[in-house]
PDB file of C-alpha atoms in Angstrom:
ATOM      1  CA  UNK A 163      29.312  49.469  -2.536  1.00 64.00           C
ATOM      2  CA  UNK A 164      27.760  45.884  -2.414  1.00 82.00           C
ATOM      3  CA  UNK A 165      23.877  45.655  -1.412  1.00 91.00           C
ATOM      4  CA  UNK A 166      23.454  44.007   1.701  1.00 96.00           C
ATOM      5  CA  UNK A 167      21.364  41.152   1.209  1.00 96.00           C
ATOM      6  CA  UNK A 168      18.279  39.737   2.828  1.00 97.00           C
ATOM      7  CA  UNK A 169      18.623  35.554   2.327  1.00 98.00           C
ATOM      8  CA  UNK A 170      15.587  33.188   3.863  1.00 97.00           C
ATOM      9  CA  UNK A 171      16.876  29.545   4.999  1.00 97.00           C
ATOM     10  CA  UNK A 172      15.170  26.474   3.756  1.00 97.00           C
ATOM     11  CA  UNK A 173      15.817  23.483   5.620  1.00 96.00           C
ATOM     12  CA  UNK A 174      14.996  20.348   4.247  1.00 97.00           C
ATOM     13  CA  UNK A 175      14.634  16.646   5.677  1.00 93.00           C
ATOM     14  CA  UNK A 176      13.052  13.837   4.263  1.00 87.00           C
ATOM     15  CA  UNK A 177       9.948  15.048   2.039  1.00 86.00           C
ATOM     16  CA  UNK A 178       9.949  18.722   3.021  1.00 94.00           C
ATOM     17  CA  UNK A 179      10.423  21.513   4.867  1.00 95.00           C
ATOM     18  CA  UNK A 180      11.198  21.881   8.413  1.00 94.00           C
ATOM     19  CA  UNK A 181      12.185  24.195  11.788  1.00 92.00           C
ATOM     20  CA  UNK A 182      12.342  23.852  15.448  1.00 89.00           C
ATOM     21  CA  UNK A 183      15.071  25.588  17.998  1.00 93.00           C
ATOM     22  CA  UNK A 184      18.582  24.758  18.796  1.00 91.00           C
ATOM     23  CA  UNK A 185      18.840  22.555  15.453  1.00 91.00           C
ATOM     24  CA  UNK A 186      16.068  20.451  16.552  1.00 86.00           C
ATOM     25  CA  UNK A 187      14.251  20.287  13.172  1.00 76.00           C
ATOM     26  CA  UNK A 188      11.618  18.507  13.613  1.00 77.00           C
ATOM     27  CA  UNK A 189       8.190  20.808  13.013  1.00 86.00           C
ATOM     28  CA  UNK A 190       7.498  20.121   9.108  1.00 89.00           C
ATOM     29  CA  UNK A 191       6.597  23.734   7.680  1.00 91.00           C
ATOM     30  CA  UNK A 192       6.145  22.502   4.274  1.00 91.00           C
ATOM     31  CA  UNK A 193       6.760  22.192   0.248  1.00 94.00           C
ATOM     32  CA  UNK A 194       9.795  23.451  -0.827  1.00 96.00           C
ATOM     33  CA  UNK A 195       8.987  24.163  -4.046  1.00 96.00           C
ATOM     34  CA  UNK A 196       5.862  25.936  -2.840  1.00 95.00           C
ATOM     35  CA  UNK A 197       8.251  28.098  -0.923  1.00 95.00           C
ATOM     36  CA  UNK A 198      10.600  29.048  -3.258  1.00 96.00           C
ATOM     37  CA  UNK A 199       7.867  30.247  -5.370  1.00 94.00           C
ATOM     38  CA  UNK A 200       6.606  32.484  -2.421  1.00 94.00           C
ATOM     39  CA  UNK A 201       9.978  34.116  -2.148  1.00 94.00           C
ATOM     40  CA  UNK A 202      10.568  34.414  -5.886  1.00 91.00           C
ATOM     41  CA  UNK A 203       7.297  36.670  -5.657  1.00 90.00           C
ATOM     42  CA  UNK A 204       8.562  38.611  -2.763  1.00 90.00           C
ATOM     43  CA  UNK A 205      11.453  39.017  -4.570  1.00 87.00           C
ATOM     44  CA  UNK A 206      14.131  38.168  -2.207  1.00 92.00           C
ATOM     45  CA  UNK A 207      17.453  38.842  -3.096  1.00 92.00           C
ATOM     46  CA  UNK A 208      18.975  35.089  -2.711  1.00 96.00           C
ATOM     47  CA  UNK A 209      17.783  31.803  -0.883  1.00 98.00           C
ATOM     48  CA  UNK A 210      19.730  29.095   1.209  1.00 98.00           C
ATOM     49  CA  UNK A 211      18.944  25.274   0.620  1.00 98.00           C
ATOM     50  CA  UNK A 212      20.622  22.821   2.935  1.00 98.00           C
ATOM     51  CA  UNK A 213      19.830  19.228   2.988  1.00 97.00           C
ATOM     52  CA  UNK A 214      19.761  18.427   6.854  1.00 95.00           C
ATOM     53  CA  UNK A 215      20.073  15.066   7.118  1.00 94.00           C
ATOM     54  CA  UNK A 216      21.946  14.307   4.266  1.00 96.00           C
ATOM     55  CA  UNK A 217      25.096  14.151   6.121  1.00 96.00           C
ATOM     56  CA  UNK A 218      24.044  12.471   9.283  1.00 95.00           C
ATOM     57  CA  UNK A 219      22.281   9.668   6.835  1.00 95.00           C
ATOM     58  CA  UNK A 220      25.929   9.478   5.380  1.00 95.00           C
ATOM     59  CA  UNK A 221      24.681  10.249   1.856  1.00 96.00           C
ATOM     60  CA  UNK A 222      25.276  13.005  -0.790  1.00 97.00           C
ATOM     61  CA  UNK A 223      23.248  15.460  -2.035  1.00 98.00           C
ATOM     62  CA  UNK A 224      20.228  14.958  -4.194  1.00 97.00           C
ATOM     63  CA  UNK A 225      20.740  16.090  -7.768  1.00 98.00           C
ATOM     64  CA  UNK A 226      17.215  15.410  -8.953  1.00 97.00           C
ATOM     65  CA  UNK A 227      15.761  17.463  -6.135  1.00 97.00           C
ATOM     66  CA  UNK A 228      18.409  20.777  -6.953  1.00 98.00           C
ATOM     67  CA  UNK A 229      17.170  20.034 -10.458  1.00 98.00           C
ATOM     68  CA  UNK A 230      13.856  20.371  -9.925  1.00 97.00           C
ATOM     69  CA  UNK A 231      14.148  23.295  -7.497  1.00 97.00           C
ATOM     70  CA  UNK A 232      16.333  25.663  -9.362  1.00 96.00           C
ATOM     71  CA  UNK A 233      14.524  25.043 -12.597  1.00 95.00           C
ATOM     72  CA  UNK A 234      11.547  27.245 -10.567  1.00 92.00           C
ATOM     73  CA  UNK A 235      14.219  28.960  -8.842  1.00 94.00           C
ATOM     74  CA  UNK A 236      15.054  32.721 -10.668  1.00 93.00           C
ATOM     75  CA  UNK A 237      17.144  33.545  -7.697  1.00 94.00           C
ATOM     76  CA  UNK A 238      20.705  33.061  -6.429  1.00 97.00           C
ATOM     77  CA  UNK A 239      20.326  29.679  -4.839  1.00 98.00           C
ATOM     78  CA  UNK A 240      23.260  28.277  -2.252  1.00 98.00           C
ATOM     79  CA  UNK A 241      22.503  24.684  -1.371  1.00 98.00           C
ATOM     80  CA  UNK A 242      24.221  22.309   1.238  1.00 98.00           C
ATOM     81  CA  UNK A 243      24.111  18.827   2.786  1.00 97.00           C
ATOM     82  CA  UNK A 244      25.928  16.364   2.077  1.00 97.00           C
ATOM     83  CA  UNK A 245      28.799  17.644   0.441  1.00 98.00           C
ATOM     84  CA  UNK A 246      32.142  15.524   1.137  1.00 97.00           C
ATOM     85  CA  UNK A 247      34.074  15.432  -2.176  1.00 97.00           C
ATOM     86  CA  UNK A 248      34.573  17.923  -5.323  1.00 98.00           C
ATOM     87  CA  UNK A 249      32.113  15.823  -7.269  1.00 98.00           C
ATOM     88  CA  UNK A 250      29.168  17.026  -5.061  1.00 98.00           C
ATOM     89  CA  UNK A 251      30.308  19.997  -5.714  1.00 98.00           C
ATOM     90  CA  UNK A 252      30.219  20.261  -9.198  1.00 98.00           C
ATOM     91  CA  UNK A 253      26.979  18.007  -9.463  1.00 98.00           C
ATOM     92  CA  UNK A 254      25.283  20.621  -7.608  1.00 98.00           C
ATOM     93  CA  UNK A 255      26.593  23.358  -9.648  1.00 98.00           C
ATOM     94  CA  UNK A 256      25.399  21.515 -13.037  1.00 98.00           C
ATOM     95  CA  UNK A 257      22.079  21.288 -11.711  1.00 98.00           C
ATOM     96  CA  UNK A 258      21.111  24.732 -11.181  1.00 97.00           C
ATOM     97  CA  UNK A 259      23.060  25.594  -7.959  1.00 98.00           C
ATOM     98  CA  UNK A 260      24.850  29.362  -8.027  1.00 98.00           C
ATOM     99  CA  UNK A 261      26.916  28.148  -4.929  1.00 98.00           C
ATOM    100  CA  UNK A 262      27.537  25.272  -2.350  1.00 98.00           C
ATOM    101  CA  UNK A 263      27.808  25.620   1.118  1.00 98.00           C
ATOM    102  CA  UNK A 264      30.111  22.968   2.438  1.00 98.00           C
ATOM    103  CA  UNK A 265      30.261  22.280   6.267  1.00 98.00           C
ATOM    104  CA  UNK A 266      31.351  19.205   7.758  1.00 98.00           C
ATOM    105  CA  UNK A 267      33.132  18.989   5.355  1.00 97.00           C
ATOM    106  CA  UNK A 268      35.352  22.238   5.954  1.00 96.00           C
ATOM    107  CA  UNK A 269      36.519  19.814   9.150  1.00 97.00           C
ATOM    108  CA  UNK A 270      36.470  16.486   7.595  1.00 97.00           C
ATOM    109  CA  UNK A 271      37.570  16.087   4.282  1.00 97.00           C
ATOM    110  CA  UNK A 272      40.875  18.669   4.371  1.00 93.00           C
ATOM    111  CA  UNK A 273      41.345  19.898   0.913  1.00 97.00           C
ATOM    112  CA  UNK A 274      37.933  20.697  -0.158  1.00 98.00           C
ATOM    113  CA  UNK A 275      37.411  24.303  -0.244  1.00 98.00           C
ATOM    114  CA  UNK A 276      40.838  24.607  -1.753  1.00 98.00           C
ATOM    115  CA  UNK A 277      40.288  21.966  -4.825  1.00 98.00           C
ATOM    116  CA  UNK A 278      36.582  23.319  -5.556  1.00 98.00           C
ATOM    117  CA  UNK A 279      37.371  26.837  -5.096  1.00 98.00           C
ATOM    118  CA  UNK A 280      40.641  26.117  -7.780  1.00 98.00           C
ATOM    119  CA  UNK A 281      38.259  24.460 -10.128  1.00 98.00           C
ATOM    120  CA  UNK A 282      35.077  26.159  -9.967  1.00 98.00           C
ATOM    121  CA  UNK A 283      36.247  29.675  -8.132  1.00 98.00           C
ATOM    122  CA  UNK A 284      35.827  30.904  -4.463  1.00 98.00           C
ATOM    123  CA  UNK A 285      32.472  32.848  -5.842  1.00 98.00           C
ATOM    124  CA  UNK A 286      30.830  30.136  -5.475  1.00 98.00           C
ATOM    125  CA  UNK A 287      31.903  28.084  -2.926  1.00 98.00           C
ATOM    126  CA  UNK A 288      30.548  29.092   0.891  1.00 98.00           C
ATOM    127  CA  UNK A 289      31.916  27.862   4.113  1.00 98.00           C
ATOM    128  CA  UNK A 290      28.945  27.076   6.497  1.00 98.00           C
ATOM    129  CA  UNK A 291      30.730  26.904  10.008  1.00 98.00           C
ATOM    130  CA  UNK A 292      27.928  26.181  12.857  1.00 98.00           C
ATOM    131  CA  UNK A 293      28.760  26.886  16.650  1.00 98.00           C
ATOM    132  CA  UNK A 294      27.365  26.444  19.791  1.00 97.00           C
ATOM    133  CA  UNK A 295      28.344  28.587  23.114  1.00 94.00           C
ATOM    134  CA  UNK A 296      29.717  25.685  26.210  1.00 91.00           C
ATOM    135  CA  UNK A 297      29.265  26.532  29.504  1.00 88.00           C
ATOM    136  CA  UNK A 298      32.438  27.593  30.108  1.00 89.00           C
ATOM    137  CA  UNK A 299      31.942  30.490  27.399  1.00 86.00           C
ATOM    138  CA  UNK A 300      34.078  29.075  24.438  1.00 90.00           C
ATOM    139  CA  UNK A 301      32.347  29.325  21.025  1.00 93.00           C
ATOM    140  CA  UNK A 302      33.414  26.022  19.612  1.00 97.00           C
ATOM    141  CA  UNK A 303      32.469  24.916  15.942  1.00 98.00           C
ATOM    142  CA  UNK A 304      30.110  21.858  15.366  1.00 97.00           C
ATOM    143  CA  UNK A 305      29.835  19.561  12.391  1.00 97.00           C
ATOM    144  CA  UNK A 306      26.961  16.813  11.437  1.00 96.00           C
ATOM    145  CA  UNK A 307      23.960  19.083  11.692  1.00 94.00           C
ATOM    146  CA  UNK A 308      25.307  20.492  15.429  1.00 94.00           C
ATOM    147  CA  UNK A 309      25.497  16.902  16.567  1.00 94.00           C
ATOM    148  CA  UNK A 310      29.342  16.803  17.108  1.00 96.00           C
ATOM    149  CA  UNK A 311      31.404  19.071  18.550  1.00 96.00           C
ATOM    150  CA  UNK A 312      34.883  19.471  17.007  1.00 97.00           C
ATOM    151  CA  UNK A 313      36.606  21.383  19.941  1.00 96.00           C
ATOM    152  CA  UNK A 314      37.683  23.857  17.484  1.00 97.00           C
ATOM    153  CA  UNK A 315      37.945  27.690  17.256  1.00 96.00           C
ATOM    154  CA  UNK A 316      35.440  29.421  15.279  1.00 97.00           C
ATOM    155  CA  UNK A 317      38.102  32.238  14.001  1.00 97.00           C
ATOM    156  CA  UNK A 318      40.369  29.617  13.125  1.00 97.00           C
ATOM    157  CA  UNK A 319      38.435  27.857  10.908  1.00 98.00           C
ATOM    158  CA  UNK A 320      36.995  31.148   9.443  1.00 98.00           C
ATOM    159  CA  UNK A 321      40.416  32.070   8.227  1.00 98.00           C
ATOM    160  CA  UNK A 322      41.375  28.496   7.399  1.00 98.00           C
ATOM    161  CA  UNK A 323      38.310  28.706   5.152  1.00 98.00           C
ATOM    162  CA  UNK A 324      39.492  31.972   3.451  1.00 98.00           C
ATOM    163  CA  UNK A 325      43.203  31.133   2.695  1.00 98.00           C
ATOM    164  CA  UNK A 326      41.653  27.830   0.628  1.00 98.00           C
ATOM    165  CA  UNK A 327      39.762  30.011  -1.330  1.00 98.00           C
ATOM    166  CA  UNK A 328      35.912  30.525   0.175  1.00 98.00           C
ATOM    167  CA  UNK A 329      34.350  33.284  -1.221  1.00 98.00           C
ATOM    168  CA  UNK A 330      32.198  33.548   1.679  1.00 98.00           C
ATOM    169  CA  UNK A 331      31.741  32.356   5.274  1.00 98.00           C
ATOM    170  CA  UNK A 332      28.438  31.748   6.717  1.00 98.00           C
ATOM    171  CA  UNK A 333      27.777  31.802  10.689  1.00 98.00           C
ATOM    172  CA  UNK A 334      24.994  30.243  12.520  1.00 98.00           C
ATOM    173  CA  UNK A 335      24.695  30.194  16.091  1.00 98.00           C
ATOM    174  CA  UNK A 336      23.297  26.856  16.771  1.00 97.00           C
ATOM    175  CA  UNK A 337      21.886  28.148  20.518  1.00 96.00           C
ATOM    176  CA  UNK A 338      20.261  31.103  18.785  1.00 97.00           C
ATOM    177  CA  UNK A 339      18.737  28.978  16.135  1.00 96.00           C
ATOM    178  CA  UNK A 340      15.004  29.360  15.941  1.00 95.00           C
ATOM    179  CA  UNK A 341      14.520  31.731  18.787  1.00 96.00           C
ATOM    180  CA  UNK A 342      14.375  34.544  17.213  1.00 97.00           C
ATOM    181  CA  UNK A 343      15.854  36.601  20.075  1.00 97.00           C
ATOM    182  CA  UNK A 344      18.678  37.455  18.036  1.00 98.00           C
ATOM    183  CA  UNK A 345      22.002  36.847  16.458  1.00 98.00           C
ATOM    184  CA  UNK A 346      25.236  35.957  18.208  1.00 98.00           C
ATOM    185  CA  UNK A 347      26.734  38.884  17.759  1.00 98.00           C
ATOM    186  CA  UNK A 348      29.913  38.327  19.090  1.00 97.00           C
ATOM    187  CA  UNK A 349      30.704  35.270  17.053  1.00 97.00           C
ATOM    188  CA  UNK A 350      29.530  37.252  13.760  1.00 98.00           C
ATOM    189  CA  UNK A 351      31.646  40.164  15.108  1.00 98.00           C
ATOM    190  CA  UNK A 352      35.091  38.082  15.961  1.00 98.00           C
ATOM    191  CA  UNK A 353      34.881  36.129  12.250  1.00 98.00           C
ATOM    192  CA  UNK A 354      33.991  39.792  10.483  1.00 98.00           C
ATOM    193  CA  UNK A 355      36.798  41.485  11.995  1.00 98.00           C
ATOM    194  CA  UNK A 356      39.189  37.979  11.016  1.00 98.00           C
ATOM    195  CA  UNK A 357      38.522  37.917   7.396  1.00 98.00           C
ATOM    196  CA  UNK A 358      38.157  40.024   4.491  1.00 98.00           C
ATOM    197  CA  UNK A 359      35.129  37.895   2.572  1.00 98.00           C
ATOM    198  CA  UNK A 360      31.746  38.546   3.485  1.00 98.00           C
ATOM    199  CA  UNK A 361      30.176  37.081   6.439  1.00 98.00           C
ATOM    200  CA  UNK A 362      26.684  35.989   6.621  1.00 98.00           C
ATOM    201  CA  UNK A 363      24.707  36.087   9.981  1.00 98.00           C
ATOM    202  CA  UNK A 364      22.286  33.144  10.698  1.00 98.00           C
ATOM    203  CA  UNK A 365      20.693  31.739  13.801  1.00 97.00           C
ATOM    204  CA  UNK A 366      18.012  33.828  15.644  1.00 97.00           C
ATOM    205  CA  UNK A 367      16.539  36.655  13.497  1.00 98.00           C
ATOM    206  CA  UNK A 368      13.348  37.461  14.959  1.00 97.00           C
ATOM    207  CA  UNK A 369      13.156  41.530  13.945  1.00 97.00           C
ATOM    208  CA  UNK A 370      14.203  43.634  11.204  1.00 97.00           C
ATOM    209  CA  UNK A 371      16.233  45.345  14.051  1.00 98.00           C
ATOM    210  CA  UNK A 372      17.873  42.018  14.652  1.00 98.00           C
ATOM    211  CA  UNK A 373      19.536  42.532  10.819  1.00 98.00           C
ATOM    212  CA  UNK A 374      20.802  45.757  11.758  1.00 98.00           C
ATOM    213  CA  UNK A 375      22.452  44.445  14.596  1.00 98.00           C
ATOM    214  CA  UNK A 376      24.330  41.925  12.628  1.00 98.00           C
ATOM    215  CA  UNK A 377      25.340  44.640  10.164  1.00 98.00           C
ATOM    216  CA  UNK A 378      26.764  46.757  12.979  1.00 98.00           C
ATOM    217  CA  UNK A 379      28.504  43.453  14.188  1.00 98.00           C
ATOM    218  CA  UNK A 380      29.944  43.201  10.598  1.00 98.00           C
ATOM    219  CA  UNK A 381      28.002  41.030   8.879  1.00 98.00           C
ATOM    220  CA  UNK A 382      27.385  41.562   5.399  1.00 97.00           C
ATOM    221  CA  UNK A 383      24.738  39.712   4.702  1.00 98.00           C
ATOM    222  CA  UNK A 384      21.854  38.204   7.252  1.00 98.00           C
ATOM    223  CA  UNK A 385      20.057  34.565   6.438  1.00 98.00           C
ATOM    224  CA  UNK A 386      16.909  33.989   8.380  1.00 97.00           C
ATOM    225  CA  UNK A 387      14.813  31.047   8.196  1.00 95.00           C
ATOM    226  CA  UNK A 388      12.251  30.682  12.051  1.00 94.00           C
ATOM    227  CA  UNK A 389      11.348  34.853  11.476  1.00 96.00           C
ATOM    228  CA  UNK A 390       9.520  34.227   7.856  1.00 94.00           C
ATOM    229  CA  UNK A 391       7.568  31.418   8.681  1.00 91.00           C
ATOM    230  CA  UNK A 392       6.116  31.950  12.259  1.00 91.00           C
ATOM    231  CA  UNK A 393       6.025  36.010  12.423  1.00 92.00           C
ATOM    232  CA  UNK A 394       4.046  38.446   9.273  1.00 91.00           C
ATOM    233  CA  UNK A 395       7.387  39.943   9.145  1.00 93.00           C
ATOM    234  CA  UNK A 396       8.496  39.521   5.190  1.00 93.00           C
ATOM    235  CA  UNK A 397      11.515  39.976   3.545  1.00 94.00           C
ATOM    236  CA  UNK A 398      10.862  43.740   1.889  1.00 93.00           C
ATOM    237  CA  UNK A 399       9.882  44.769   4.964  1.00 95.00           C
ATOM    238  CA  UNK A 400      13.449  43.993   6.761  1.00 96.00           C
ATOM    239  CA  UNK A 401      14.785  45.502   3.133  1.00 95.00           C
ATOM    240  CA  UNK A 402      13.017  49.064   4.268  1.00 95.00           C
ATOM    241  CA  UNK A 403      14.390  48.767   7.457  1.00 97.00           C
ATOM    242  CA  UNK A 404      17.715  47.980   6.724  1.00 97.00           C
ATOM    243  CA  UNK A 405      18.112  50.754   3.739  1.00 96.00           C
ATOM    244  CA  UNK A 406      16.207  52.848   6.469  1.00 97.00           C
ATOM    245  CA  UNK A 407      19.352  52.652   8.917  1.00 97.00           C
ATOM    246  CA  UNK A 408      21.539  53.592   6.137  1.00 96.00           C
ATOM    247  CA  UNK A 409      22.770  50.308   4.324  1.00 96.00           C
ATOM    248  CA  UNK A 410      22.292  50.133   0.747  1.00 93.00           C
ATOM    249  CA  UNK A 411      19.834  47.304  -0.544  1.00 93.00           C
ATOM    250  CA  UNK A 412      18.719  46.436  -3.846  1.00 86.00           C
ATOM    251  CA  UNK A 413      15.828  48.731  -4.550  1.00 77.00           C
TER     252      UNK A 413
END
């Protein structure tokens, strides 16, 4: 049976680290290379990078940064941002990436997951679909850092995502995001129980009990970012709890 893993979220914008709520990252939090050190001593089992302004700057990823990064990072490392074409893709993945996380581009550049996932195989290749919750109770799915809403189902572009060949599809509740009150467990439940990859829950994590919910949603992984750098809540000790309520975890 695969471990479930615990993954912490950097989010980076200009010349570091940042947070806030609701995808308002604003509040810098700081060095990223400092961090990934930290977590590579806690010994988490992978770590998310995403690049959130890349995008919404209309630019691509930085190489030199990824290189610099990974060559400190002895982790599984998933980075985003930026990523429009298959080029990205592989530049990342020649500079120490282990997999890319492609979002906007799931909606904007049709074709993507398919040709990377064909050339480079769907283990590395992660569909990041963000959603936010309108008022009327429809989970829509947002592109450009949760700037612009694309009207569209998140189940629909789950399993879109899977039939081009993602290995994996990662879910964060943009309303959640920095609260840490807790997942949307619906959304995580209604894309688990539409695809057969695993899902990753992000967006909210405030407790250890907040990963077991996502579990029993259907998640099979959790990514929290807000929870490890405002609480003295740490990644082993969410590891404990989960393998505590009966999920296997690497030991």
């Amino acid at each position: 049976m695969l471990k479930t893993r615990i993954i912490p979220t950097l989010l980076y914008r200009d010349f570091g680290l940042v947070k806030g709520v609701g995808f308002d990252s604003r509040r810098a939090i700081g060095n990223p290379l400092q961090a990934i050190k930290v977590y590579e001593m806690r010994g988490v089992d992978e770590l998310i990078f995403l690049d959130v302004r890349a995008t919404l700057e209309g630019r691509g990823p930085d190489f030199a940064l990824i290189d610099d990064l990974a060559d400190e990072c002895f982790m599984p490392l998933t980075v985003g941002g930026g990523v429009r074409g298959v080029d990205d893709v592989r530049g990342l993945l020649r500079v120490g990436a282990d997999k890319v996380a492609i979002n906007t581009g799931l909606i904007e550049c049709p074709g993507l997951v398919r040709d990377a996932a064909d050339q480079f195989g769907s283990q590395c290749i992660v569909a990041s679909i963000d959603v936010r919750r309108r008022a009327d109770g429809a989970v829509t799915v947002w592109t450009r850092s949760g700037t612009n809403d694309t009207g569209r189902d998140l189940v629909e572009v789950a399993v879109e995502a899977e039939r081009d060949g993602a290995g994996e599809i990662l879910v964060t509740s943009a309303d959640a995001d920095g609260t840490l009150g807790g997942y949307d467990l619906e959304s995580i439940g209604r894309v688990a129980c539409a695809v057969g990859i695993p899902v990753i829950a992000s967006g909210g994590a405030g407790t250890s009990e907040h990963f077991v919910e996502a579990l029993g949603a259907g998640a099979s992984a959790v990514a929290a970012a807000a929870m490890f750098h405002f609480t003295e809540q740490t990644p082993l000790e969410g590891r404990r709890h989960i393998g505590a309520a009966g999920y296997p975890v690497r030991r």
